[in-house]
Short mmCIF file of C-alpha atoms and ligand atoms in Angstrom, two decimals:
data_model
loop_
_atom_site.label_atom_id
_atom_site.label_comp_id
_atom_site.label_asym_id
_atom_site.label_seq_id
_atom_site.Cartn_x
_atom_site.Cartn_y
_atom_site.Cartn_z
CA UNK I 6 74.82 145.54 79.18
CA UNK I 7 74.77 142.53 76.88
CA UNK I 8 75.16 142.77 73.08
CA UNK I 9 74.64 139.79 70.75
CA UNK I 10 75.88 140.19 67.17
CA UNK I 11 74.15 137.86 64.70
CA UNK I 12 76.52 137.36 61.77
CA UNK I 13 77.89 134.91 59.20
CA UNK I 14 81.40 136.16 60.13
CA UNK I 15 81.70 135.84 63.92
CA UNK I 16 85.53 135.66 63.76
CA UNK I 17 85.67 138.99 61.94
CA UNK I 18 83.65 140.62 64.73
CA UNK I 19 85.49 138.75 67.50
CA UNK I 20 88.86 139.92 66.14
CA UNK I 21 87.87 143.58 66.47
CA UNK I 22 86.08 143.19 69.82
CA UNK I 23 88.98 141.36 71.51
CA UNK I 24 91.46 144.22 71.14
CA UNK I 25 92.14 147.43 72.97
CA UNK I 26 89.50 149.18 75.07
CA UNK I 27 86.58 146.89 74.22
CA UNK I 28 88.73 143.79 74.71
CA UNK I 29 89.65 144.99 78.22
CA UNK I 30 86.07 146.04 78.99
CA UNK I 31 84.87 142.53 78.13
CA UNK I 32 87.57 140.90 80.26
CA UNK I 33 86.59 143.10 83.20
CA UNK I 34 82.92 142.24 82.69
CA UNK I 35 81.91 145.89 82.04
CA UNK I 36 80.05 144.60 78.96
CA UNK I 37 79.09 141.15 77.68
CA UNK I 38 79.41 140.80 73.89
CA UNK I 39 78.71 137.57 71.99
CA UNK I 40 79.26 136.99 68.28
CA UNK I 41 76.70 134.42 67.18
CA UNK I 42 77.11 132.49 63.93
CA UNK I 43 73.79 132.49 62.04
CA UNK I 44 74.99 129.43 60.09
CA UNK I 45 74.94 127.37 63.31
CA UNK I 46 71.13 127.62 63.19
CA UNK I 47 70.51 126.44 59.64
CA UNK I 48 68.18 123.48 59.20
CA UNK I 49 69.66 122.83 55.75
CA UNK I 50 71.64 119.60 55.46
CA UNK I 51 74.30 121.38 53.38
CA UNK I 52 74.53 124.24 55.90
CA UNK I 53 73.17 126.77 53.38
CA UNK I 54 71.87 130.09 54.68
CA UNK I 55 71.16 131.84 51.34
CA UNK I 56 69.10 131.29 48.20
CA UNK I 57 68.23 132.99 44.90
CA UNK I 58 65.59 135.77 44.96
CA UNK I 59 62.05 135.03 43.77
CA UNK I 60 61.33 137.02 40.63
CA UNK I 61 64.90 136.61 39.47
CA UNK I 62 67.75 139.07 39.55
CA UNK I 63 71.27 139.15 40.77
CA UNK I 64 72.83 137.53 43.74
CA UNK I 65 71.66 135.65 46.79
CA UNK I 66 69.48 136.52 49.78
CA UNK I 67 69.79 135.40 53.38
CA UNK I 68 66.91 133.04 54.19
CA UNK I 69 64.36 133.48 56.96
CA UNK I 70 64.85 130.24 58.91
CA UNK I 71 68.46 130.51 60.16
CA UNK I 72 68.02 134.18 61.14
CA UNK I 73 64.70 133.58 62.91
CA UNK I 74 65.96 130.53 64.84
CA UNK I 75 69.16 132.35 65.75
CA UNK I 76 67.14 135.28 67.20
CA UNK I 77 64.78 132.88 69.03
CA UNK I 78 67.81 131.26 70.69
CA UNK I 79 68.68 134.69 72.12
CA UNK I 80 65.14 135.30 73.46
CA UNK I 81 64.32 134.07 76.94
CA UNK I 82 60.77 133.14 78.03
CA UNK I 83 58.69 136.21 77.14
CA UNK I 84 61.87 138.26 76.64
CA UNK I 85 62.42 139.92 73.23
CA UNK I 86 65.68 141.91 73.27
CA UNK I 87 65.75 145.05 71.07
CA UNK I 88 66.85 143.93 67.60
CA UNK I 89 68.65 146.38 65.32
CA UNK I 90 69.16 145.62 61.61
CA UNK I 91 72.14 147.47 60.15
CA UNK I 92 71.09 148.81 56.77
CA UNK I 93 71.49 151.91 54.56
CA UNK I 94 67.67 152.23 54.79
CA UNK I 95 67.81 152.96 58.53
CA UNK I 96 68.09 156.30 60.30
CA UNK I 97 71.69 157.48 60.41
CA UNK I 98 73.34 156.75 63.76
CA UNK I 99 73.89 159.79 65.98
CA UNK I 100 75.55 160.27 69.37
CA UNK I 101 72.10 161.00 70.81
CA UNK I 102 70.79 157.60 69.64
CA UNK I 103 74.02 155.92 70.85
CA UNK I 104 73.44 157.34 74.32
CA UNK I 105 69.81 156.14 74.44
CA UNK I 106 70.80 152.65 73.24
CA UNK I 107 73.51 152.43 75.91
CA UNK I 108 70.75 152.63 78.56
CA UNK I 109 69.10 149.38 77.35
CA UNK I 110 69.92 146.13 79.17
CA UNK I 111 70.36 144.14 75.95
CA UNK I 112 70.85 144.68 72.21
CA UNK I 113 70.82 142.19 69.35
CA UNK I 114 72.48 143.36 66.12
CA UNK I 115 71.63 141.63 62.83
CA UNK I 116 74.31 141.81 60.13
CA UNK I 117 73.10 141.22 56.61
CA UNK I 118 75.35 139.86 53.90
CA UNK I 119 75.05 138.96 50.23
CA UNK I 120 72.42 141.03 48.41
CA UNK I 121 70.24 141.34 51.52
CA UNK I 122 67.73 139.51 53.70
CA UNK I 123 64.29 138.01 52.97
CA UNK I 124 61.88 140.84 53.86
CA UNK I 125 59.54 138.60 55.90
CA UNK I 126 62.01 137.82 58.67
CA UNK I 127 62.84 141.52 58.91
CA UNK I 128 59.12 142.33 59.33
CA UNK I 129 58.86 139.64 62.00
CA UNK I 130 61.82 140.48 64.26
CA UNK I 131 63.39 143.90 63.52
CA UNK I 132 62.64 146.66 66.07
CA UNK I 133 64.83 149.35 64.52
CA UNK I 134 66.91 149.88 61.38
CA UNK I 135 70.12 151.87 61.69
CA UNK I 136 72.56 153.08 59.01
CA UNK I 137 76.11 154.24 59.67
CA UNK I 138 76.06 156.55 56.65
CA UNK I 139 74.96 157.05 53.07
CA UNK I 140 77.33 154.67 51.29
CA UNK I 141 77.13 150.97 50.49
CA UNK I 142 79.18 148.33 52.30
CA UNK I 143 79.56 144.60 51.56
CA UNK I 144 77.96 143.54 54.84
CA UNK I 145 76.48 144.71 58.12
CA UNK I 146 79.47 143.60 60.25
CA UNK I 147 81.42 146.86 60.09
CA UNK I 148 78.29 148.93 60.89
CA UNK I 149 77.49 146.56 63.82
CA UNK I 150 81.03 147.01 65.12
CA UNK I 151 80.76 150.79 64.77
CA UNK I 152 77.51 150.78 66.74
CA UNK I 153 78.95 148.41 69.38
CA UNK I 154 82.03 150.58 69.84
CA UNK I 155 80.05 153.80 70.16
CA UNK I 156 77.53 152.26 72.61
CA UNK I 157 80.17 150.53 74.76
CA UNK I 158 82.24 153.65 75.30
CA UNK I 159 79.19 155.23 76.97
CA UNK I 160 78.97 152.40 79.56
CA UNK I 161 80.43 152.74 83.05
CA UNK I 162 83.77 150.97 83.47
CA UNK I 163 84.67 150.86 79.76
CA UNK I 164 86.84 153.94 79.16
CA UNK I 165 90.13 153.92 81.05
CA UNK I 166 89.51 157.61 81.80
CA UNK I 167 85.81 158.13 82.49
CA UNK I 168 86.09 161.92 82.17
CA UNK I 169 87.00 161.55 78.49
CA UNK I 170 83.44 160.43 77.80
CA UNK I 171 82.05 163.90 78.44
CA UNK I 172 84.88 165.79 76.76
CA UNK I 173 85.10 164.30 73.31
CA UNK I 174 83.64 165.39 70.00
CA UNK I 175 79.88 165.55 69.60
CA UNK I 176 79.15 164.93 73.26
CA UNK I 177 78.39 168.62 73.87
CA UNK I 178 77.32 168.99 70.25
CA UNK I 179 80.67 170.58 69.33
CA UNK I 180 83.83 169.28 67.69
CA UNK I 181 86.89 168.68 69.81
CA UNK I 182 89.43 171.43 70.46
CA UNK I 183 92.94 170.90 69.03
CA UNK I 184 95.39 168.98 71.24
CA UNK I 185 99.18 168.99 71.53
CA UNK I 186 101.89 166.98 73.26
CA UNK I 187 105.71 167.17 73.29
CA UNK I 188 107.81 168.58 71.69
CA UNK I 189 106.86 172.24 72.32
CA UNK I 190 108.03 173.23 68.82
CA UNK I 191 107.84 170.86 65.83
CA UNK I 192 108.67 171.78 62.20
CA UNK I 193 108.60 175.41 63.32
CA UNK I 194 105.08 175.07 64.76
CA UNK I 195 104.80 176.06 68.43
CA UNK I 196 102.19 174.75 70.86
CA UNK I 197 99.73 177.59 71.70
CA UNK I 198 101.24 179.52 74.62
CA UNK I 199 98.17 179.40 76.85
CA UNK I 200 98.53 175.59 77.12
CA UNK I 201 101.99 176.00 78.67
CA UNK I 202 100.82 178.74 81.09
CA UNK I 203 99.42 176.45 83.77
CA UNK I 204 96.43 178.86 84.07
CA UNK I 205 93.58 176.33 84.07
CA UNK I 206 90.73 178.82 83.76
CA UNK I 207 92.33 180.43 80.68
CA UNK I 208 93.05 176.99 79.22
CA UNK I 209 89.43 175.90 79.60
CA UNK I 210 88.22 179.16 78.03
CA UNK I 211 90.66 178.80 75.13
CA UNK I 212 89.66 175.18 74.51
CA UNK I 213 85.96 175.97 74.50
CA UNK I 214 86.52 178.86 72.06
CA UNK I 215 88.57 176.60 69.80
CA UNK I 216 85.78 174.01 69.86
CA UNK I 217 83.28 176.70 68.84
CA UNK I 218 85.56 178.08 66.12
CA UNK I 219 86.24 174.66 64.63
CA UNK I 220 82.61 173.70 64.66
CA UNK I 221 81.66 176.99 62.95
CA UNK I 222 84.36 176.39 60.34
CA UNK I 223 84.13 172.62 59.68
CA UNK I 224 80.61 171.57 60.71
CA UNK I 225 78.37 174.66 60.98
CA UNK I 226 75.34 172.33 60.73
CA UNK I 227 76.13 171.03 64.25
CA UNK I 228 75.67 174.50 65.77
CA UNK I 229 71.92 174.34 65.13
CA UNK I 230 71.55 171.64 67.82
CA UNK I 231 74.47 172.48 70.14
CA UNK I 232 73.51 173.86 73.57
CA UNK I 233 75.02 177.37 73.29
CA UNK I 234 75.27 180.07 75.96
CA UNK I 235 75.09 183.85 75.42
CA UNK I 236 78.91 184.08 75.44
CA UNK I 237 79.06 181.37 72.79
CA UNK I 238 76.64 183.21 70.52
CA UNK I 239 78.60 186.45 70.97
CA UNK I 240 81.86 184.73 70.03
CA UNK I 241 80.25 183.14 66.97
CA UNK I 242 79.01 186.59 65.87
CA UNK I 243 82.54 188.05 66.16
CA UNK I 244 83.85 185.11 64.10
CA UNK I 245 81.32 185.83 61.35
CA UNK I 246 82.25 189.53 61.29
CA UNK I 247 85.95 188.63 61.33
CA UNK I 248 85.58 186.38 58.30
CA UNK I 249 84.00 189.26 56.35
CA UNK I 250 86.43 191.96 57.59
CA UNK I 251 89.55 190.12 58.71
CA UNK I 252 92.04 192.13 60.76
CA UNK I 253 95.55 191.06 61.69
CA UNK I 254 94.32 190.05 65.13
CA UNK I 255 91.45 187.86 64.04
CA UNK I 256 93.21 186.12 61.13
N1 4HQ M 4 75.00 147.58 54.30
N2 4HQ M 4 74.87 151.25 57.24
C1 4HQ M 4 74.08 145.36 55.00
C2 4HQ M 4 75.37 148.92 54.49
C3 4HQ M 4 75.07 149.63 55.76
C4 4HQ M 4 75.26 151.01 56.01
C5 4HQ M 4 75.12 147.08 52.95
C6 4HQ M 4 74.39 146.74 55.32
C7 4HQ M 4 74.74 145.66 52.72
C8 4HQ M 4 73.52 143.68 53.34
N3 4HQ M 4 74.58 149.13 56.88
N4 4HQ M 4 73.78 145.10 53.62
N5 4HQ M 4 75.72 151.93 55.17
O1 4HQ M 4 75.91 149.52 53.61
O2 4HQ M 4 74.45 150.11 57.78
#
């Protein structure tokens, strides 16, 4: 997959994307990511990319020309890669959307800055608007990096341990089970015995139950969409009863 990030702060994006798992994935060629400076495409002799809004009001807006020409430079003959504008007005990013996006051959991410972007260029080139959450940031770079990270970890050859992809939070619609490493006792807290038993079937059962419990406790909204089996539903029922009539065993 290839991802182009259109931004006024390519070094900010490059710094994040050169480190750790994504840095290694890029070196290996598992993903091709380019940070493109929108300012390089300005036709203005003073290199300006922003101007005051018509109708007055605060702040500056990103102009149409540099953004449009930057996107055109990323389009081949008759090829219009899927362009995502990061904005609080978009649909909130989900793991389901991340997975679908990771199947596309190319993505172009547009990062807005200042007070926003001239509406006309958005109408002309944006295929999809995505938000990373209901709060306001100073620019679209961090959301673009969040999206890039989430999409890239779904690609083959990116995660050092490919199995991890399927195991982690949200993948099966549930939160992750708790995890422990050495020492076996820390500040008087022991690692759950089953994890030291070497009994893999019991360990898997325990982990799945913990994932269900945690989800019911911390994010019950996720259970509405999680693919649950009959055993899962039974366990969730016992948890509900236990929270109304706690016994020593279920506390
Ligand atoms: N932005 N999810 C870009 C966000 C945002 C979000 C604020 C994006 C400013 C110019 N983007 N504009 N939340 O807060 O995606």
